[in-house]
PDB file of N, CA and C and ligand atoms in Angstrom:
ATOM      1  N   MET A 386       0.843  -1.204   0.000  1.00 79.00           N
ATOM      2  CA  MET A 386       0.000   0.000   0.000  1.00 79.00           C
ATOM      3  C   MET A 386       0.875   1.250   0.000  1.00 79.00           C
ATOM      4  N   PRO A 387       0.420   2.298  -0.667  1.00 83.00           N
ATOM      5  CA  PRO A 387       1.230   3.526  -0.729  1.00 83.00           C
ATOM      6  C   PRO A 387       1.240   4.268   0.599  1.00 83.00           C
ATOM      7  N   LEU A 388       2.307   5.014   0.786  1.00 88.00           N
ATOM      8  CA  LEU A 388       2.464   5.812   2.005  1.00 88.00           C
ATOM      9  C   LEU A 388       1.938   7.218   1.738  1.00 88.00           C
ATOM     10  N   TYR A 389       1.009   7.663   2.570  1.00 90.00           N
ATOM     11  CA  TYR A 389       0.424   8.995   2.388  1.00 90.00           C
ATOM     12  C   TYR A 389       0.680   9.864   3.613  1.00 90.00           C
ATOM     13  N   ASP A 390       0.638  11.176   3.395  1.00 92.00           N
ATOM     14  CA  ASP A 390       0.700  12.133   4.498  1.00 92.00           C
ATOM     15  C   ASP A 390      -0.722  12.483   4.912  1.00 92.00           C
ATOM     16  N   PHE A 391      -0.947  12.529   6.208  1.00 94.00           N
ATOM     17  CA  PHE A 391      -2.256  12.902   6.733  1.00 94.00           C
ATOM     18  C   PHE A 391      -2.106  14.019   7.761  1.00 94.00           C
ATOM     19  N   ALA A 392      -3.185  14.757   7.952  1.00 95.00           N
ATOM     20  CA  ALA A 392      -3.245  15.732   9.037  1.00 95.00           C
ATOM     21  C   ALA A 392      -4.537  15.477   9.797  1.00 95.00           C
ATOM     22  N   CYS A 393      -4.451  15.573  11.119  1.00 97.00           N
ATOM     23  CA  CYS A 393      -5.618  15.342  11.969  1.00 97.00           C
ATOM     24  C   CYS A 393      -6.418  16.638  12.099  1.00 97.00           C
ATOM     25  N   ASN A 394      -7.731  16.553  11.902  1.00 97.00           N
ATOM     26  CA  ASN A 394      -8.575  17.742  12.041  1.00 97.00           C
ATOM     27  C   ASN A 394      -8.868  18.062  13.504  1.00 97.00           C
ATOM     28  N   ASP A 395      -8.618  17.128  14.372  1.00 97.00           N
ATOM     29  CA  ASP A 395      -8.907  17.359  15.793  1.00 97.00           C
ATOM     30  C   ASP A 395      -7.720  17.966  16.523  1.00 97.00           C
ATOM     31  N   CYS A 396      -6.510  17.415  16.301  1.00 98.00           N
ATOM     32  CA  CYS A 396      -5.360  17.896  17.078  1.00 98.00           C
ATOM     33  C   CYS A 396      -4.269  18.476  16.185  1.00 98.00           C
ATOM     34  N   ALA A 397      -4.507  18.513  14.841  1.00 96.00           N
ATOM     35  CA  ALA A 397      -3.577  19.112  13.887  1.00 96.00           C
ATOM     36  C   ALA A 397      -2.253  18.356  13.784  1.00 96.00           C
ATOM     37  N   HIS A 398      -2.217  17.157  14.323  1.00 97.00           N
ATOM     38  CA  HIS A 398      -1.020  16.328  14.205  1.00 97.00           C
ATOM     39  C   HIS A 398      -0.869  15.867  12.755  1.00 97.00           C
ATOM     40  N   GLU A 399       0.369  15.886  12.259  1.00 95.00           N
ATOM     41  CA  GLU A 399       0.628  15.390  10.903  1.00 95.00           C
ATOM     42  C   GLU A 399       1.413  14.103  11.001  1.00 95.00           C
ATOM     43  N   PHE A 400       1.034  13.137  10.180  1.00 95.00           N
ATOM     44  CA  PHE A 400       1.685  11.837  10.256  1.00 95.00           C
ATOM     45  C   PHE A 400       1.605  11.142   8.902  1.00 95.00           C
ATOM     46  N   GLU A 401       2.378  10.075   8.770  1.00 93.00           N
ATOM     47  CA  GLU A 401       2.351   9.273   7.549  1.00 93.00           C
ATOM     48  C   GLU A 401       1.739   7.929   7.874  1.00 93.00           C
ATOM     49  N   ALA A 402       0.962   7.415   6.930  1.00 93.00           N
ATOM     50  CA  ALA A 402       0.359   6.101   7.140  1.00 93.00           C
ATOM     51  C   ALA A 402       0.172   5.409   5.800  1.00 93.00           C
ATOM     52  N   ARG A 403       0.218   4.092   5.804  1.00 92.00           N
ATOM     53  CA  ARG A 403      -0.069   3.316   4.597  1.00 92.00           C
ATOM     54  C   ARG A 403      -1.542   2.940   4.613  1.00 92.00           C
ATOM     55  N   THR A 404      -2.250   3.396   3.579  1.00 91.00           N
ATOM     56  CA  THR A 404      -3.676   3.075   3.480  1.00 91.00           C
ATOM     57  C   THR A 404      -4.006   2.741   2.043  1.00 91.00           C
ATOM     58  N   GLU A 405      -5.209   2.231   1.835  1.00 89.00           N
ATOM     59  CA  GLU A 405      -5.715   2.071   0.482  1.00 89.00           C
ATOM     60  C   GLU A 405      -5.865   3.454  -0.134  1.00 89.00           C
ATOM     61  N   PRO A 406      -5.649   3.569  -1.454  1.00 82.00           N
ATOM     62  CA  PRO A 406      -5.876   4.872  -2.102  1.00 82.00           C
ATOM     63  C   PRO A 406      -7.304   5.354  -1.847  1.00 82.00           C
ATOM     64  N   GLY A 407      -7.443   6.608  -1.460  1.00 82.00           N
ATOM     65  CA  GLY A 407      -8.762   7.160  -1.206  1.00 82.00           C
ATOM     66  C   GLY A 407      -9.235   6.984   0.220  1.00 82.00           C
ATOM     67  N   ALA A 408      -8.546   6.145   0.996  1.00 90.00           N
ATOM     68  CA  ALA A 408      -8.938   5.942   2.388  1.00 90.00           C
ATOM     69  C   ALA A 408      -8.169   6.895   3.285  1.00 90.00           C
ATOM     70  N   THR A 409      -8.658   7.080   4.499  1.00 92.00           N
ATOM     71  CA  THR A 409      -7.925   7.880   5.470  1.00 92.00           C
ATOM     72  C   THR A 409      -7.518   6.978   6.625  1.00 92.00           C
ATOM     73  N   ALA A 410      -6.498   7.405   7.339  1.00 94.00           N
ATOM     74  CA  ALA A 410      -5.992   6.640   8.477  1.00 94.00           C
ATOM     75  C   ALA A 410      -6.344   7.361   9.762  1.00 94.00           C
ATOM     76  N   PRO A 411      -6.604   6.625  10.839  1.00 96.00           N
ATOM     77  CA  PRO A 411      -6.856   7.290  12.120  1.00 96.00           C
ATOM     78  C   PRO A 411      -5.600   7.985  12.629  1.00 96.00           C
ATOM     79  N   CYS A 412      -5.801   9.096  13.341  1.00 97.00           N
ATOM     80  CA  CYS A 412      -4.690   9.874  13.860  1.00 97.00           C
ATOM     81  C   CYS A 412      -3.855   9.022  14.819  1.00 97.00           C
ATOM     82  N   GLU A 413      -2.540   9.099  14.640  1.00 95.00           N
ATOM     83  CA  GLU A 413      -1.685   8.287  15.516  1.00 95.00           C
ATOM     84  C   GLU A 413      -1.454   8.965  16.865  1.00 95.00           C
ATOM     85  N   ALA A 414      -1.839  10.240  16.973  1.00 97.00           N
ATOM     86  CA  ALA A 414      -1.653  10.955  18.243  1.00 97.00           C
ATOM     87  C   ALA A 414      -2.893  10.849  19.139  1.00 97.00           C
ATOM     88  N   CYS A 415      -4.095  11.048  18.546  1.00 98.00           N
ATOM     89  CA  CYS A 415      -5.306  11.058  19.373  1.00 98.00           C
ATOM     90  C   CYS A 415      -6.331  10.016  18.922  1.00 98.00           C
ATOM     91  N   ALA A 416      -5.980   9.233  17.873  1.00 97.00           N
ATOM     92  CA  ALA A 416      -6.829   8.140  17.398  1.00 97.00           C
ATOM     93  C   ALA A 416      -8.137   8.619  16.772  1.00 97.00           C
ATOM     94  N   SER A 417      -8.218   9.915  16.440  1.00 97.00           N
ATOM     95  CA  SER A 417      -9.421  10.423  15.793  1.00 97.00           C
ATOM     96  C   SER A 417      -9.513   9.920  14.358  1.00 97.00           C
ATOM     97  N   ASP A 418     -10.731   9.672  13.901  1.00 96.00           N
ATOM     98  CA  ASP A 418     -10.935   9.286  12.503  1.00 96.00           C
ATOM     99  C   ASP A 418     -11.086  10.505  11.605  1.00 96.00           C
ATOM    100  N   ASP A 419     -11.143  11.682  12.206  1.00 97.00           N
ATOM    101  CA  ASP A 419     -11.356  12.912  11.448  1.00 97.00           C
ATOM    102  C   ASP A 419     -10.021  13.424  10.922  1.00 97.00           C
ATOM    103  N   THR A 420      -9.496  12.746   9.921  1.00 96.00           N
ATOM    104  CA  THR A 420      -8.208  13.132   9.341  1.00 96.00           C
ATOM    105  C   THR A 420      -8.384  13.411   7.866  1.00 96.00           C
ATOM    106  N   ARG A 421      -7.417  14.097   7.296  1.00 95.00           N
ATOM    107  CA  ARG A 421      -7.489  14.394   5.867  1.00 95.00           C
ATOM    108  C   ARG A 421      -6.142  14.127   5.221  1.00 95.00           C
ATOM    109  N   ARG A 422      -6.192  13.753   3.934  1.00 93.00           N
ATOM    110  CA  ARG A 422      -4.974  13.537   3.171  1.00 93.00           C
ATOM    111  C   ARG A 422      -4.299  14.866   2.890  1.00 93.00           C
ATOM    112  N   LEU A 423      -2.974  14.880   2.955  1.00 91.00           N
ATOM    113  CA  LEU A 423      -2.221  16.058   2.543  1.00 91.00           C
ATOM    114  C   LEU A 423      -1.635  15.776   1.170  1.00 91.00           C
ATOM    115  N   PHE A 424      -1.785  16.707   0.286  1.00 83.00           N
ATOM    116  CA  PHE A 424      -1.209  16.551  -1.042  1.00 83.00           C
ATOM    117  C   PHE A 424       0.036  17.413  -1.137  1.00 83.00           C
ATOM    118  N   ARG A 425       1.172  16.758  -1.075  1.00 70.00           N
ATOM    119  CA  ARG A 425       2.440  17.482  -1.122  1.00 70.00           C
ATOM    120  C   ARG A 425       2.895  17.601  -2.568  1.00 70.00           C
ATOM    121  N   PRO A 426       3.034  18.813  -3.046  1.00 63.00           N
ATOM    122  CA  PRO A 426       3.494  18.970  -4.427  1.00 63.00           C
ATOM    123  C   PRO A 426       4.934  18.494  -4.577  1.00 63.00           C
ATOM    124  N   ILE A 427       5.188  17.741  -5.640  1.00 59.00           N
ATOM    125  CA  ILE A 427       6.541  17.240  -5.883  1.00 59.00           C
ATOM    126  C   ILE A 427       7.349  18.280  -6.640  1.00 59.00           C
ATOM    127  N   ALA A 428       6.741  18.853  -7.683  1.00 57.00           N
ATOM    128  CA  ALA A 428       7.436  19.850  -8.493  1.00 57.00           C
ATOM    129  C   ALA A 428       7.111  21.243  -7.958  1.00 57.00           C
ATOM    130  N   PRO A 429       8.028  22.190  -8.106  1.00 56.00           N
ATOM    131  CA  PRO A 429       7.732  23.560  -7.696  1.00 56.00           C
ATOM    132  C   PRO A 429       6.653  24.153  -8.588  1.00 56.00           C
ATOM    133  N   PRO A 430       5.918  25.152  -8.083  1.00 56.00           N
ATOM    134  CA  PRO A 430       4.855  25.762  -8.897  1.00 56.00           C
ATOM    135  C   PRO A 430       5.389  26.260 -10.237  1.00 56.00           C
ATOM    136  N   ALA A 431       4.611  26.049 -11.293  1.00 61.00           N
ATOM    137  CA  ALA A 431       5.066  26.388 -12.646  1.00 61.00           C
ATOM    138  C   ALA A 431       5.209  27.883 -12.837  1.00 61.00           C
ATOM    139  N   LYS A 432       4.535  28.673 -11.986  1.00 58.00           N
ATOM    140  CA  LYS A 432       4.556  30.114 -12.217  1.00 58.00           C
ATOM    141  C   LYS A 432       5.882  30.751 -11.804  1.00 58.00           C
ATOM    142  N   ILE A 433       6.719  29.995 -11.092  1.00 56.00           N
ATOM    143  CA  ILE A 433       8.029  30.537 -10.726  1.00 56.00           C
ATOM    144  C   ILE A 433       8.840  30.780 -11.990  1.00 56.00           C
ATOM    145  N   GLY A 434       9.393  31.964 -12.108  1.00 63.00           N
ATOM    146  CA  GLY A 434      10.189  32.284 -13.287  1.00 63.00           C
ATOM    147  C   GLY A 434       9.369  32.923 -14.381  1.00 63.00           C
ATOM    148  N   MET A 435       8.048  32.903 -14.232  1.00 59.00           N
ATOM    149  CA  MET A 435       7.194  33.521 -15.245  1.00 59.00           C
ATOM    150  C   MET A 435       6.946  34.970 -14.844  1.00 59.00           C
ATOM    151  N   ARG A 436       7.307  35.865 -15.697  1.00 67.00           N
ATOM    152  CA  ARG A 436       7.208  37.280 -15.320  1.00 67.00           C
ATOM    153  C   ARG A 436       6.557  38.082 -16.436  1.00 67.00           C
ATOM    154  N   GLY A 437       6.131  39.277 -16.088  1.00 71.00           N
ATOM    155  CA  GLY A 437       5.657  40.235 -17.081  1.00 71.00           C
ATOM    156  C   GLY A 437       4.518  39.722 -17.931  1.00 71.00           C
ATOM    157  N   LEU A 438       4.689  39.871 -19.230  1.00 70.00           N
ATOM    158  CA  LEU A 438       3.609  39.573 -20.158  1.00 70.00           C
ATOM    159  C   LEU A 438       3.215  38.109 -20.111  1.00 70.00           C
ATOM    160  N   ALA A 439       4.185  37.229 -20.001  1.00 71.00           N
ATOM    161  CA  ALA A 439       3.879  35.796 -19.977  1.00 71.00           C
ATOM    162  C   ALA A 439       2.974  35.481 -18.794  1.00 71.00           C
ATOM    163  N   ALA A 440       3.280  36.048 -17.632  1.00 68.00           N
ATOM    164  CA  ALA A 440       2.474  35.794 -16.451  1.00 68.00           C
ATOM    165  C   ALA A 440       1.083  36.388 -16.618  1.00 68.00           C
ATOM    166  N   LYS A 441       1.027  37.583 -17.178  1.00 75.00           N
ATOM    167  CA  LYS A 441      -0.265  38.234 -17.396  1.00 75.00           C
ATOM    168  C   LYS A 441      -1.126  37.411 -18.339  1.00 75.00           C
ATOM    169  N   ARG A 442      -0.495  36.930 -19.413  1.00 78.00           N
ATOM    170  CA  ARG A 442      -1.219  36.127 -20.384  1.00 78.00           C
ATOM    171  C   ARG A 442      -1.750  34.870 -19.707  1.00 78.00           C
ATOM    172  N   SER A 443      -0.902  34.255 -18.902  1.00 80.00           N
ATOM    173  CA  SER A 443      -1.285  33.033 -18.204  1.00 80.00           C
ATOM    174  C   SER A 443      -2.463  33.302 -17.274  1.00 80.00           C
ATOM    175  N   ASN A 444      -2.416  34.417 -16.570  1.00 83.00           N
ATOM    176  CA  ASN A 444      -3.510  34.763 -15.660  1.00 83.00           C
ATOM    177  C   ASN A 444      -4.802  34.985 -16.418  1.00 83.00           C
ATOM    178  N   ALA A 445      -4.694  35.655 -17.572  1.00 83.00           N
ATOM    179  CA  ALA A 445      -5.881  35.926 -18.374  1.00 83.00           C
ATOM    180  C   ALA A 445      -6.506  34.620 -18.855  1.00 83.00           C
ATOM    181  N   LYS A 446      -5.638  33.681 -19.269  1.00 84.00           N
ATOM    182  CA  LYS A 446      -6.140  32.390 -19.737  1.00 84.00           C
ATOM    183  C   LYS A 446      -6.830  31.641 -18.616  1.00 84.00           C
ATOM    184  N   ARG A 447      -6.219  31.717 -17.438  1.00 87.00           N
ATOM    185  CA  ARG A 447      -6.799  30.999 -16.307  1.00 87.00           C
ATOM    186  C   ARG A 447      -8.150  31.613 -15.939  1.00 87.00           C
ATOM    187  N   ALA A 448      -8.234  32.943 -15.950  1.00 87.00           N
ATOM    188  CA  ALA A 448      -9.480  33.620 -15.620  1.00 87.00           C
ATOM    189  C   ALA A 448     -10.561  33.231 -16.621  1.00 87.00           C
ATOM    190  N   GLU A 449     -10.145  33.117 -17.885  1.00 87.00           N
ATOM    191  CA  GLU A 449     -11.092  32.744 -18.932  1.00 87.00           C
ATOM    192  C   GLU A 449     -11.619  31.328 -18.684  1.00 87.00           C
ATOM    193  N   ARG A 450     -10.695  30.424 -18.359  1.00 88.00           N
ATOM    194  CA  ARG A 450     -11.093  29.046 -18.070  1.00 88.00           C
ATOM    195  C   ARG A 450     -12.047  28.996 -16.887  1.00 88.00           C
ATOM    196  N   GLU A 451     -11.736  29.751 -15.849  1.00 88.00           N
ATOM    197  CA  GLU A 451     -12.572  29.715 -14.649  1.00 88.00           C
ATOM    198  C   GLU A 451     -13.959  30.287 -14.933  1.00 88.00           C
ATOM    199  N   ALA A 452     -14.005  31.331 -15.743  1.00 87.00           N
ATOM    200  CA  ALA A 452     -15.291  31.930 -16.101  1.00 87.00           C
ATOM    201  C   ALA A 452     -16.131  30.923 -16.869  1.00 87.00           C
ATOM    202  N   LYS A 453     -15.465  30.176 -17.770  1.00 88.00           N
ATOM    203  CA  LYS A 453     -16.168  29.165 -18.554  1.00 88.00           C
ATOM    204  C   LYS A 453     -16.723  28.081 -17.643  1.00 88.00           C
ATOM    205  N   ARG A 454     -15.872  27.648 -16.694  1.00 88.00           N
ATOM    206  CA  ARG A 454     -16.284  26.581 -15.806  1.00 88.00           C
ATOM    207  C   ARG A 454     -17.477  27.028 -14.954  1.00 88.00           C
ATOM    208  N   ARG A 455     -17.422  28.306 -14.515  1.00 87.00           N
ATOM    209  CA  ARG A 455     -18.538  28.813 -13.711  1.00 87.00           C
ATOM    210  C   ARG A 455     -19.824  28.839 -14.528  1.00 87.00           C
ATOM    211  N   GLY A 456     -19.685  29.185 -15.816  1.00 84.00           N
ATOM    212  CA  GLY A 456     -20.859  29.267 -16.671  1.00 84.00           C
ATOM    213  C   GLY A 456     -21.499  27.925 -16.911  1.00 84.00           C
ATOM    214  N   GLU A 457     -20.672  26.862 -16.924  1.00 67.00           N
ATOM    215  CA  GLU A 457     -21.209  25.533 -17.226  1.00 67.00           C
ATOM    216  C   GLU A 457     -21.925  24.906 -16.040  1.00 67.00           C
ATOM    217  N   THR A 458     -21.494  25.265 -14.849  1.00 62.00           N
ATOM    218  CA  THR A 458     -22.079  24.597 -13.679  1.00 62.00           C
ATOM    219  C   THR A 458     -23.304  25.324 -13.153  1.00 62.00           C
TER     220      THR A 458
HETATM  221 ZN1   ZN B1427      -5.247  13.786  16.266  1.00 55.79          ZN
END
């Protein structure tokens, strides 16, 4: 089973546990079932190094996509 990072919603403890994909693990500090998966980005954000016009263009495209998505739902 894959190793995932979890955070406890009750005591904010962070821990690693092996679970089925999509499942959550009980907190190892307080045994609460109210935990959530943490998604740790592997690659740095793509926007690093993007400046000026390129960044503006990217933002405009993203805004356009988001507007479209809002319109569809
Ligand atoms: Zn906890």
